[in-house]
Short mmCIF file of C-alpha atoms in Angstrom, two decimals:
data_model
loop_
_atom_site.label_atom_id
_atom_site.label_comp_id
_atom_site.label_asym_id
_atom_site.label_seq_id
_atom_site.Cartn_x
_atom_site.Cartn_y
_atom_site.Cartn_z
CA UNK L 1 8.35 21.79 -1.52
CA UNK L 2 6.89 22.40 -4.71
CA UNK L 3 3.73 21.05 -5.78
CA UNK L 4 3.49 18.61 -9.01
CA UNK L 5 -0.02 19.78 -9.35
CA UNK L 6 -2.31 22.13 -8.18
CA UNK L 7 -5.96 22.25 -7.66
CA UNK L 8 -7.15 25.50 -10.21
CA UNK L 9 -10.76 25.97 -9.86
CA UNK L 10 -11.12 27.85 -12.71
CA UNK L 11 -10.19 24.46 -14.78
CA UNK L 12 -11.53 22.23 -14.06
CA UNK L 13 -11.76 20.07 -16.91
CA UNK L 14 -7.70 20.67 -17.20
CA UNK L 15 -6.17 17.19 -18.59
CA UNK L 16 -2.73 15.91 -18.05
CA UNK L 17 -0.79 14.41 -20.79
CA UNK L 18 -1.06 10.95 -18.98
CA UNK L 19 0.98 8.69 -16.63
CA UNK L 20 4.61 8.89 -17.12
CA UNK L 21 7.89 6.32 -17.63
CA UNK L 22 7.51 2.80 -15.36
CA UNK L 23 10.26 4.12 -13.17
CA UNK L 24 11.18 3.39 -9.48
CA UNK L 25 11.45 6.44 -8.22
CA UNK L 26 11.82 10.11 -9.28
CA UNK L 27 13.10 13.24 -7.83
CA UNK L 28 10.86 15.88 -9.94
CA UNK L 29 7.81 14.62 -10.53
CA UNK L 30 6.49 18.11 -11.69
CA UNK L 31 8.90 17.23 -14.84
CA UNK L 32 6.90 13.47 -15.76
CA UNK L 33 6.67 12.79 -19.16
CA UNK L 34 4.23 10.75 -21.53
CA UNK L 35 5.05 7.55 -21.64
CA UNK L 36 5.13 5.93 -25.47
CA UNK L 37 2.92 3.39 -26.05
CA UNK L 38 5.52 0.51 -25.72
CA UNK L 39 5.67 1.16 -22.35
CA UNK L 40 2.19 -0.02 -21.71
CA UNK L 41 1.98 -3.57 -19.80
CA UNK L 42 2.65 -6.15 -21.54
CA UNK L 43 1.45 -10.14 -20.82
CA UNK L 44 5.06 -10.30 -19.62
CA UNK L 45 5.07 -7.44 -17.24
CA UNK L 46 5.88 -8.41 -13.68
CA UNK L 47 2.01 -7.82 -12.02
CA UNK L 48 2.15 -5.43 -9.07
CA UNK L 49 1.12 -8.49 -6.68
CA UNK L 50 4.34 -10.06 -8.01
CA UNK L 51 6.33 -6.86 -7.08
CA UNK L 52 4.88 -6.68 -3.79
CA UNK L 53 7.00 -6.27 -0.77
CA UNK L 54 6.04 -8.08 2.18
CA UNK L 55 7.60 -10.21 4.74
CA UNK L 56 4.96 -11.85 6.52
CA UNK L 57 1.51 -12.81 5.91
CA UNK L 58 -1.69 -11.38 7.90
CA UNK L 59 -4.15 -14.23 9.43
CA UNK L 60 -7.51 -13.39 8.01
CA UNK L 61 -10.48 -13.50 10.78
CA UNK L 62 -12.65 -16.69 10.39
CA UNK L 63 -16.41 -15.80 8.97
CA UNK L 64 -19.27 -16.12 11.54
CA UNK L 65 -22.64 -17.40 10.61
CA UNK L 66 -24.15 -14.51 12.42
CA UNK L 67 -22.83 -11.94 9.91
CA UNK L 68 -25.85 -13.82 7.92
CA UNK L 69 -28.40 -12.70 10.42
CA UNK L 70 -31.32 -9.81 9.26
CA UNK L 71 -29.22 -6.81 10.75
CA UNK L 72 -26.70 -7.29 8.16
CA UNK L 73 -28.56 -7.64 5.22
CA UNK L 74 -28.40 -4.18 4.26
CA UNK L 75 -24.48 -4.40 4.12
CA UNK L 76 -25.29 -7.57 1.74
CA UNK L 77 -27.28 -5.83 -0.26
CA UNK L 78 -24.56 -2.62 -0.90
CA UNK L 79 -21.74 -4.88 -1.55
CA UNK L 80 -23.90 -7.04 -4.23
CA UNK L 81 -24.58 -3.89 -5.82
CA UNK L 82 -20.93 -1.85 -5.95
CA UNK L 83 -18.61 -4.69 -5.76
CA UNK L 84 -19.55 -5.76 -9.51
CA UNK L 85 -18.66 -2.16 -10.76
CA UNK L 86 -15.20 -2.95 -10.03
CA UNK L 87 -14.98 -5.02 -12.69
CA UNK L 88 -15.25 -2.10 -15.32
CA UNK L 89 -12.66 -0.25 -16.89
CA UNK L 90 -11.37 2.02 -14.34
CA UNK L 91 -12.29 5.50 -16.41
CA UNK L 92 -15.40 4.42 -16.16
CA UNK L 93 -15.09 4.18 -12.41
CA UNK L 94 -13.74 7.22 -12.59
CA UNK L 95 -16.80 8.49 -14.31
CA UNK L 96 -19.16 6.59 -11.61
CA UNK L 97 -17.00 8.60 -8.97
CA UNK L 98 -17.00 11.97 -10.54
CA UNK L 99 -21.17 11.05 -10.56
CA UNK L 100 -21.77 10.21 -6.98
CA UNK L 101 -19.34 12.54 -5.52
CA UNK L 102 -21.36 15.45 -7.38
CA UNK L 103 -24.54 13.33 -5.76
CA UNK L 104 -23.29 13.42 -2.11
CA UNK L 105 -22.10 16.94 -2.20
CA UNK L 106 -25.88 17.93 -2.74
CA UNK L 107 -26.97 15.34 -0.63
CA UNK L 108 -24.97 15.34 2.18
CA UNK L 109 -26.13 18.30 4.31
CA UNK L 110 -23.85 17.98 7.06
CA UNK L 111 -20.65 16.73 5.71
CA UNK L 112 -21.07 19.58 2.86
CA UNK L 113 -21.32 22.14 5.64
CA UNK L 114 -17.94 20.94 7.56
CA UNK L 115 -16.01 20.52 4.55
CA UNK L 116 -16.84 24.50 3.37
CA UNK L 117 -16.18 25.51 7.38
CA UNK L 118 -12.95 23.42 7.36
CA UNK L 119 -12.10 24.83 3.94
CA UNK L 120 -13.12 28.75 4.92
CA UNK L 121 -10.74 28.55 7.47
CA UNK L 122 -7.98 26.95 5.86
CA UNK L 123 -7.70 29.10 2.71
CA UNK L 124 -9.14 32.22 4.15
CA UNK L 125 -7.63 34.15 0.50
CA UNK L 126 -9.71 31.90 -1.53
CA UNK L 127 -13.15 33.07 -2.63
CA UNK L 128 -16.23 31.40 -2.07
CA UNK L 129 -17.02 30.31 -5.39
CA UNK L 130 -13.40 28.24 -5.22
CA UNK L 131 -13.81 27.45 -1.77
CA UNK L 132 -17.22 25.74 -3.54
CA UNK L 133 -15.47 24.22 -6.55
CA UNK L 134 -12.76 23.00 -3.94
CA UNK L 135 -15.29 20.89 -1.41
CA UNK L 136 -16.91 19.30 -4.58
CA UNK L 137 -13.83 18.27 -6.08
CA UNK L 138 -13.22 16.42 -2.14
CA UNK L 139 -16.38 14.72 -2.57
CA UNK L 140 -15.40 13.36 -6.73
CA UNK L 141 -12.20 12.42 -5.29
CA UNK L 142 -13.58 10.44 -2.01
CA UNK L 143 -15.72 8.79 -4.61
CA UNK L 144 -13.43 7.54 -7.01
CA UNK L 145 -11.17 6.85 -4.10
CA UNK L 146 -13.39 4.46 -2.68
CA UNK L 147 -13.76 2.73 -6.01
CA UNK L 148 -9.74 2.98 -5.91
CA UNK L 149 -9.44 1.13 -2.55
CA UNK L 150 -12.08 -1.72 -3.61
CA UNK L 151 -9.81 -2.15 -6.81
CA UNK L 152 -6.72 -2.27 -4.40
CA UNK L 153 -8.58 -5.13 -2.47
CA UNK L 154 -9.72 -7.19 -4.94
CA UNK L 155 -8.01 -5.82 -8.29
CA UNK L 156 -4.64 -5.16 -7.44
CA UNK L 157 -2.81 -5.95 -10.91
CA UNK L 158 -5.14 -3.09 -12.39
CA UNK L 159 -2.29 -0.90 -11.12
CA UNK L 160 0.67 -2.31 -12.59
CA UNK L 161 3.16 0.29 -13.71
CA UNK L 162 0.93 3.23 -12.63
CA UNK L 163 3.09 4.21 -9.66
CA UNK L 164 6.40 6.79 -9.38
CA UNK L 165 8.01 7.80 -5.95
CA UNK L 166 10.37 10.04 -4.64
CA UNK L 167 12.35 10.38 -1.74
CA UNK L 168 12.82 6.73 -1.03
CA UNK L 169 16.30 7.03 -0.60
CA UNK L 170 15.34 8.69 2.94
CA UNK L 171 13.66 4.89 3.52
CA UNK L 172 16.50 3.03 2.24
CA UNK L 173 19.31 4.96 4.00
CA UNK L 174 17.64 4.88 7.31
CA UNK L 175 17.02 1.07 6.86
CA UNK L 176 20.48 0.91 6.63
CA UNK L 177 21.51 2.51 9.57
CA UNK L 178 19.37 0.09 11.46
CA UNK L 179 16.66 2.79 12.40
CA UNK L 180 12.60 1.67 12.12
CA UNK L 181 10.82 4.10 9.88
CA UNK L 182 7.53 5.95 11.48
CA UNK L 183 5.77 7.39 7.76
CA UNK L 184 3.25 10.20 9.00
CA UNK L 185 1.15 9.69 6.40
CA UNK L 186 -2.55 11.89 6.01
CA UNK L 187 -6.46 10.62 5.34
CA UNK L 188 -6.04 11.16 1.69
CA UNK L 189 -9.19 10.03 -0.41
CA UNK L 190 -7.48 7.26 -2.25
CA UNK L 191 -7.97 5.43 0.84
CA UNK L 192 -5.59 2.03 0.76
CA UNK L 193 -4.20 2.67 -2.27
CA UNK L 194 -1.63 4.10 -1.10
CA UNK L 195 -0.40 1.28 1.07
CA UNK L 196 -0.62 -1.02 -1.56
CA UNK L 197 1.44 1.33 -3.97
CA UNK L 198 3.88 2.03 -0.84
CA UNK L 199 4.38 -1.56 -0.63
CA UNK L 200 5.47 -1.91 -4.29
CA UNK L 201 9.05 -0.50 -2.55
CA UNK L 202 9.16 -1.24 1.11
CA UNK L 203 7.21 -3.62 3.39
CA UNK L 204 4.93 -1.80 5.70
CA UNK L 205 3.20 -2.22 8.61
CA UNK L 206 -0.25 0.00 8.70
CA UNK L 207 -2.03 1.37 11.57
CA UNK L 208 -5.97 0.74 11.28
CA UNK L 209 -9.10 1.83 13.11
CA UNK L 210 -11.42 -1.57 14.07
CA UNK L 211 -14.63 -1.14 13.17
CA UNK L 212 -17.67 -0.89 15.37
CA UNK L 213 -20.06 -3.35 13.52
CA UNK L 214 -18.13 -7.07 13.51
CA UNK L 215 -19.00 -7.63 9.88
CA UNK L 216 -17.52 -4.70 8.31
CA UNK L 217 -14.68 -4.90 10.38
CA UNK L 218 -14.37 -8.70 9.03
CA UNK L 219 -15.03 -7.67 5.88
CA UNK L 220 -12.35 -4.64 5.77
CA UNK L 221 -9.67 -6.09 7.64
CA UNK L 222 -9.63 -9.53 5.36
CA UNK L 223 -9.51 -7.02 2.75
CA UNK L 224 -6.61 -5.12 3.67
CA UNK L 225 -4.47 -8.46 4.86
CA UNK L 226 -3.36 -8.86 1.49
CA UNK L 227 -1.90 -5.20 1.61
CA UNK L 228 0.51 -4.82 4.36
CA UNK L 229 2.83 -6.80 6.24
CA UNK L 230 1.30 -6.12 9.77
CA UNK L 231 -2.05 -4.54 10.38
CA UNK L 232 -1.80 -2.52 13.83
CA UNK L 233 -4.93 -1.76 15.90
CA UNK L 234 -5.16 1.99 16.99
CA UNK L 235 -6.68 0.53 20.04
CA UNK L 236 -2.96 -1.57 20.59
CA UNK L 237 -0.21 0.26 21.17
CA UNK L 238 1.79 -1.86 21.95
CA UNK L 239 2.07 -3.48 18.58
CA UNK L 240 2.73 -0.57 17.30
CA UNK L 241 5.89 0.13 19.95
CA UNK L 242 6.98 -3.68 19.13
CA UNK L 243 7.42 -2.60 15.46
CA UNK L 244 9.67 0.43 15.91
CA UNK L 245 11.64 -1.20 18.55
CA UNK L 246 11.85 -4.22 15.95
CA UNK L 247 13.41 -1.32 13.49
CA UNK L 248 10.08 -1.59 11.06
CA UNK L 249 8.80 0.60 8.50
CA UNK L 250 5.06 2.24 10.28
CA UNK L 251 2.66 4.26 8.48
CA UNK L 252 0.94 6.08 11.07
CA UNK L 253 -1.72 8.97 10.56
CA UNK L 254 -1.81 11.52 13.13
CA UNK L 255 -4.05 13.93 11.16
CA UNK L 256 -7.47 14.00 12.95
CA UNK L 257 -8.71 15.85 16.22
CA UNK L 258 -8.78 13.51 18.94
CA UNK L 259 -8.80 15.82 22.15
CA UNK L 260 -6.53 17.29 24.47
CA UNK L 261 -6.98 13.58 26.51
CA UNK L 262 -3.79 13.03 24.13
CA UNK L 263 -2.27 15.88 22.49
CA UNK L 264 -1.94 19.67 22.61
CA UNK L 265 -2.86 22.56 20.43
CA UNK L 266 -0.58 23.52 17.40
CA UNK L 267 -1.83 25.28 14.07
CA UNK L 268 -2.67 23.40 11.29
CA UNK L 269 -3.62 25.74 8.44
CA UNK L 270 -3.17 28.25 10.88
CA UNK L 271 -5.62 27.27 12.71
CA UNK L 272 -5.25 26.01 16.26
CA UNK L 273 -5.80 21.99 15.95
CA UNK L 274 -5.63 19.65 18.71
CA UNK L 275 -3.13 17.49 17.61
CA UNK L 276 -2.01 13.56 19.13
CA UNK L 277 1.73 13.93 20.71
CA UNK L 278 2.04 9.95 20.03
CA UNK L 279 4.16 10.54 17.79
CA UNK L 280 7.28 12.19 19.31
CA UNK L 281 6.71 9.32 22.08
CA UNK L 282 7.28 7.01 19.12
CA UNK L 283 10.45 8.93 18.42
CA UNK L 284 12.02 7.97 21.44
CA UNK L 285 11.59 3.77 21.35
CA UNK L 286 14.69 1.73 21.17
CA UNK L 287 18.47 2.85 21.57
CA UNK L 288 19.74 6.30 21.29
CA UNK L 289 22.04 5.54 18.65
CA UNK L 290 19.20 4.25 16.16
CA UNK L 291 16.35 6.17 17.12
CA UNK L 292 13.65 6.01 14.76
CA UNK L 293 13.13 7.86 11.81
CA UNK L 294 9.50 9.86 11.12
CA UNK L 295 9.18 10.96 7.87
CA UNK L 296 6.51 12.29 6.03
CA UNK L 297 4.39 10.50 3.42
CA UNK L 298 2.09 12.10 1.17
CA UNK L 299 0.09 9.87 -1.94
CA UNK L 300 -1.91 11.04 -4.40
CA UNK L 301 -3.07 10.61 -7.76
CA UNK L 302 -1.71 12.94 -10.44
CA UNK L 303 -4.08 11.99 -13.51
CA UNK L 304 -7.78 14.00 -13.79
CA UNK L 305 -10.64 12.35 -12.50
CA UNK L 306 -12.00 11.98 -16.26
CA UNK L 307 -10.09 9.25 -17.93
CA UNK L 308 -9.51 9.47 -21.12
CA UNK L 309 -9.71 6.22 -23.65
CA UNK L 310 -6.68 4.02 -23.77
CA UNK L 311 -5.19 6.28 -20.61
CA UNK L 312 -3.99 4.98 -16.93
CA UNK L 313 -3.98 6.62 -13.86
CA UNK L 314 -1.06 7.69 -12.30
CA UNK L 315 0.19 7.99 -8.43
CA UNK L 316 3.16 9.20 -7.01
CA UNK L 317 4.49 8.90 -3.74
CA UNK L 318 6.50 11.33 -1.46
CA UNK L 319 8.44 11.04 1.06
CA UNK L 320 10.63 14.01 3.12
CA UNK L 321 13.21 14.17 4.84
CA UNK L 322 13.85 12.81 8.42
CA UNK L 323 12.69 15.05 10.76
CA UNK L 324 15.93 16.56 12.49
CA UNK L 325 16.36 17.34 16.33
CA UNK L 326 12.51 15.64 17.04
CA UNK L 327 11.64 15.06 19.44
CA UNK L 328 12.47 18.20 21.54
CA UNK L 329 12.22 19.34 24.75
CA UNK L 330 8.81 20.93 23.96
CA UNK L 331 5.97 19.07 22.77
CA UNK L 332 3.83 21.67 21.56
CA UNK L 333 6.84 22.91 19.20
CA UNK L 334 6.94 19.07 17.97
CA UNK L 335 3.43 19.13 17.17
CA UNK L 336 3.73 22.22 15.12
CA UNK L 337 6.21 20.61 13.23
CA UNK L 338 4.42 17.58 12.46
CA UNK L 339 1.32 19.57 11.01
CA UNK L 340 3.28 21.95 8.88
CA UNK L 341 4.95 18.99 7.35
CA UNK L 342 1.49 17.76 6.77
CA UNK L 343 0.40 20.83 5.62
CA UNK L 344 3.07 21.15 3.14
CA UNK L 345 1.93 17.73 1.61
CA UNK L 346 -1.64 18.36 1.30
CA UNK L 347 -1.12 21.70 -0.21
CA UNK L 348 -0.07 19.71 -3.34
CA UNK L 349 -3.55 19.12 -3.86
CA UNK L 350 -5.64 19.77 -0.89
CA UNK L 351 -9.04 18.19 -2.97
CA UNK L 352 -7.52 15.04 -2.06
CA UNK L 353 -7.42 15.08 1.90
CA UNK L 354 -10.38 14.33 3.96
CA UNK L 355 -11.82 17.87 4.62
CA UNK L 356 -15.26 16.71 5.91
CA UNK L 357 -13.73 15.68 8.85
CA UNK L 358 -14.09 18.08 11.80
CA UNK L 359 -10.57 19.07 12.11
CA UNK L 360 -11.10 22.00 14.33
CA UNK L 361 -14.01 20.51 16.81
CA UNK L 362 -12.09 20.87 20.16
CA UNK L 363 -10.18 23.92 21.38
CA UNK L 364 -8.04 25.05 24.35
CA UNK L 365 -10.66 24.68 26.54
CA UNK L 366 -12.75 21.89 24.51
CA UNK L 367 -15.08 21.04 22.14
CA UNK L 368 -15.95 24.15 19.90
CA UNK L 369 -19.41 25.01 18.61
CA UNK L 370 -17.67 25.99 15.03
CA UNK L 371 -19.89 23.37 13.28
CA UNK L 372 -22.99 24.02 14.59
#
């Protein structure tokens, strides 16, 4: 797969020559052009909530006078504050991002420190110094991707015409054939973004992660209603099994260490990773003649984080090839499979996957001390 864009430390003020054509999909997006400036929305531009794909509607969770109570104050307070910056033009969220990302890098001890183990062994060839430049750039993009996920909640239409994809033939033609659609998608700092740019072609049902405290999880999941078609608890898998054998479209994330408990130990980045096995269970739900589909998804934005006047972002989506002969016979060969495809994604730019996140925390006999 070759890369649109990759992450060059040594520029890294490099500027693109901004979003390209309002097209549906495109199969080289390393050859996007500059749009001219007729292309630019128009009052009579369909908005991207009119565009939006979705068959059913998500029941938001009722409000509970309790989320008023003392202990959730400080939540108040946070939201009063950032919620309001939404509201500005988005290169100057960008610019807010690019800010507070720099901030936390210096600031946050311990997240720094796993991103720059996570990152040494990853790209063992890369130097410090770009290893460095490489887990700063994480933190601008996590930034501006959270202000990119807040827009996607509350400011969707800010993203009209902003979006390219390619691959979604793979989608369509398995659709077709009557098979559901299991998208392995990654943590990638944009966050929700992506499903609500994934939407603008397919309906989708999203897996999610409850929160522990009630009124972020209200908060969040009310949010993200308006997004997707079904949201699927991780802790309910058996909504998730009704979708594929109901032939759905899933986006499912199986990119994060969580044990041995439920998965086995296949190289990501070369490095051993415990890594879930759900997935080639998924594989196997409904009839033999339309098993599902898993396909790789990979979202990201293409535009630099500094904005330039009178300039949109711009995402593109891809999406590979079904995954041929999976599942196997051997589930540790599966898993390897899975990651590489992952890994090929992220290597398009690897600043915008999750790399504080401690990948590599359990072993083949358990939880590592590589982040102490």
């Amino acid at each position: 797969m070759k890369a649109p864009e990759r992450f060059d430390p040594s520029k890294p003020d490099a500027q693109d020559d901004g979003p390209p054509p309002n097209i549906e999909h495109h199969d080289n997006p390393s050859k996007l052009t500059t749009p001219p400036s007729s292309l630019a929305p128009t009052k009579d531009t369909p908005t991207i909530k009119q565009t939006q794909k979705r068959d059913t509607s998500i029941d938001k969770k009722p409000f509970q006078w309790a989320f008023l109570l003392p202990k959730y104050w400080g939540i108040w307070l946070i939201m009063a504050v950032v919620l309001p910056l939404i509201y500005l033009p988005l290169r100057w969220q960008f610019w807010l991002g690019h800010k507070l990302g720099i901030t936390l890098y210096k600031m946050a001890n311990s997240r720094r420190r796993d991103t720059l183990i996570n990152l040494r062994l990853a790209f063992p060839e890369k130097s410090e110094a770009e290893r460095e430049a490489m887990a700063k750039q994480v933190f601008v993009n996590q930034s501006i991707g959270a202000f990119e996920t807040l827009c996607a909640w509350f400011r969707p239409n800010i993203f009209t015409r902003t979006v390219t994809i390619s691959g979604l033939q793979h989608v369509v033609n398995a659709q077709n054939e009557g098979r559901a659609v299991i998208l392995l998608g990654a943590h990638y700092t944009m966050l929700d973004l992506g499903g609500l740019l994934c939407s603008q072609f397919f309906t989708l049902d999203c897996m999610y992660r409850p929160q522990n405290n009630a009124f972020l999880d209200w908060f969040i999941y009310n949010a993200r209603s308006s997004m997707c078609s079904k949201l699927i608890s991780s802790r309910n898998m058996n909504s998730l099994v009704d979708s594929v054998r109901e032939g759905r479209i899933v986006w499912y994330s199986p990119d994060q260490d969580y044990g041995l408990k439920y998965g086995v130990m296949a190289p990501f980045f070369g490095v051993p990773a415990a890594t879930i096995t759900a997935t080639r269970r998924l594989a196997t739900v409904g009839s033999k003649e339309h098993m599902p589909a898993v396909m790789g998804l990979h979202t990201y934005r293409q535009s630099p984080d500094s904005l330039s006047r009178g300039k949109r972002p711009h995402y593109h989506i891809t999406i590979t090839p079904a995954l041929d002969n999976y599942p196997s016979d051997n589930e540790v060969v599966d898993a390897t499979r899975v990651n590489e495809m992952l890994e090929d994604l992220i290597r398009i730019d690897p600043t915008q996957w999750m790399w504080f996140h401690r990948r590599f925390k359990n072993g083949p006999v358990g939880r590592t001390d590589i982040y102490k």
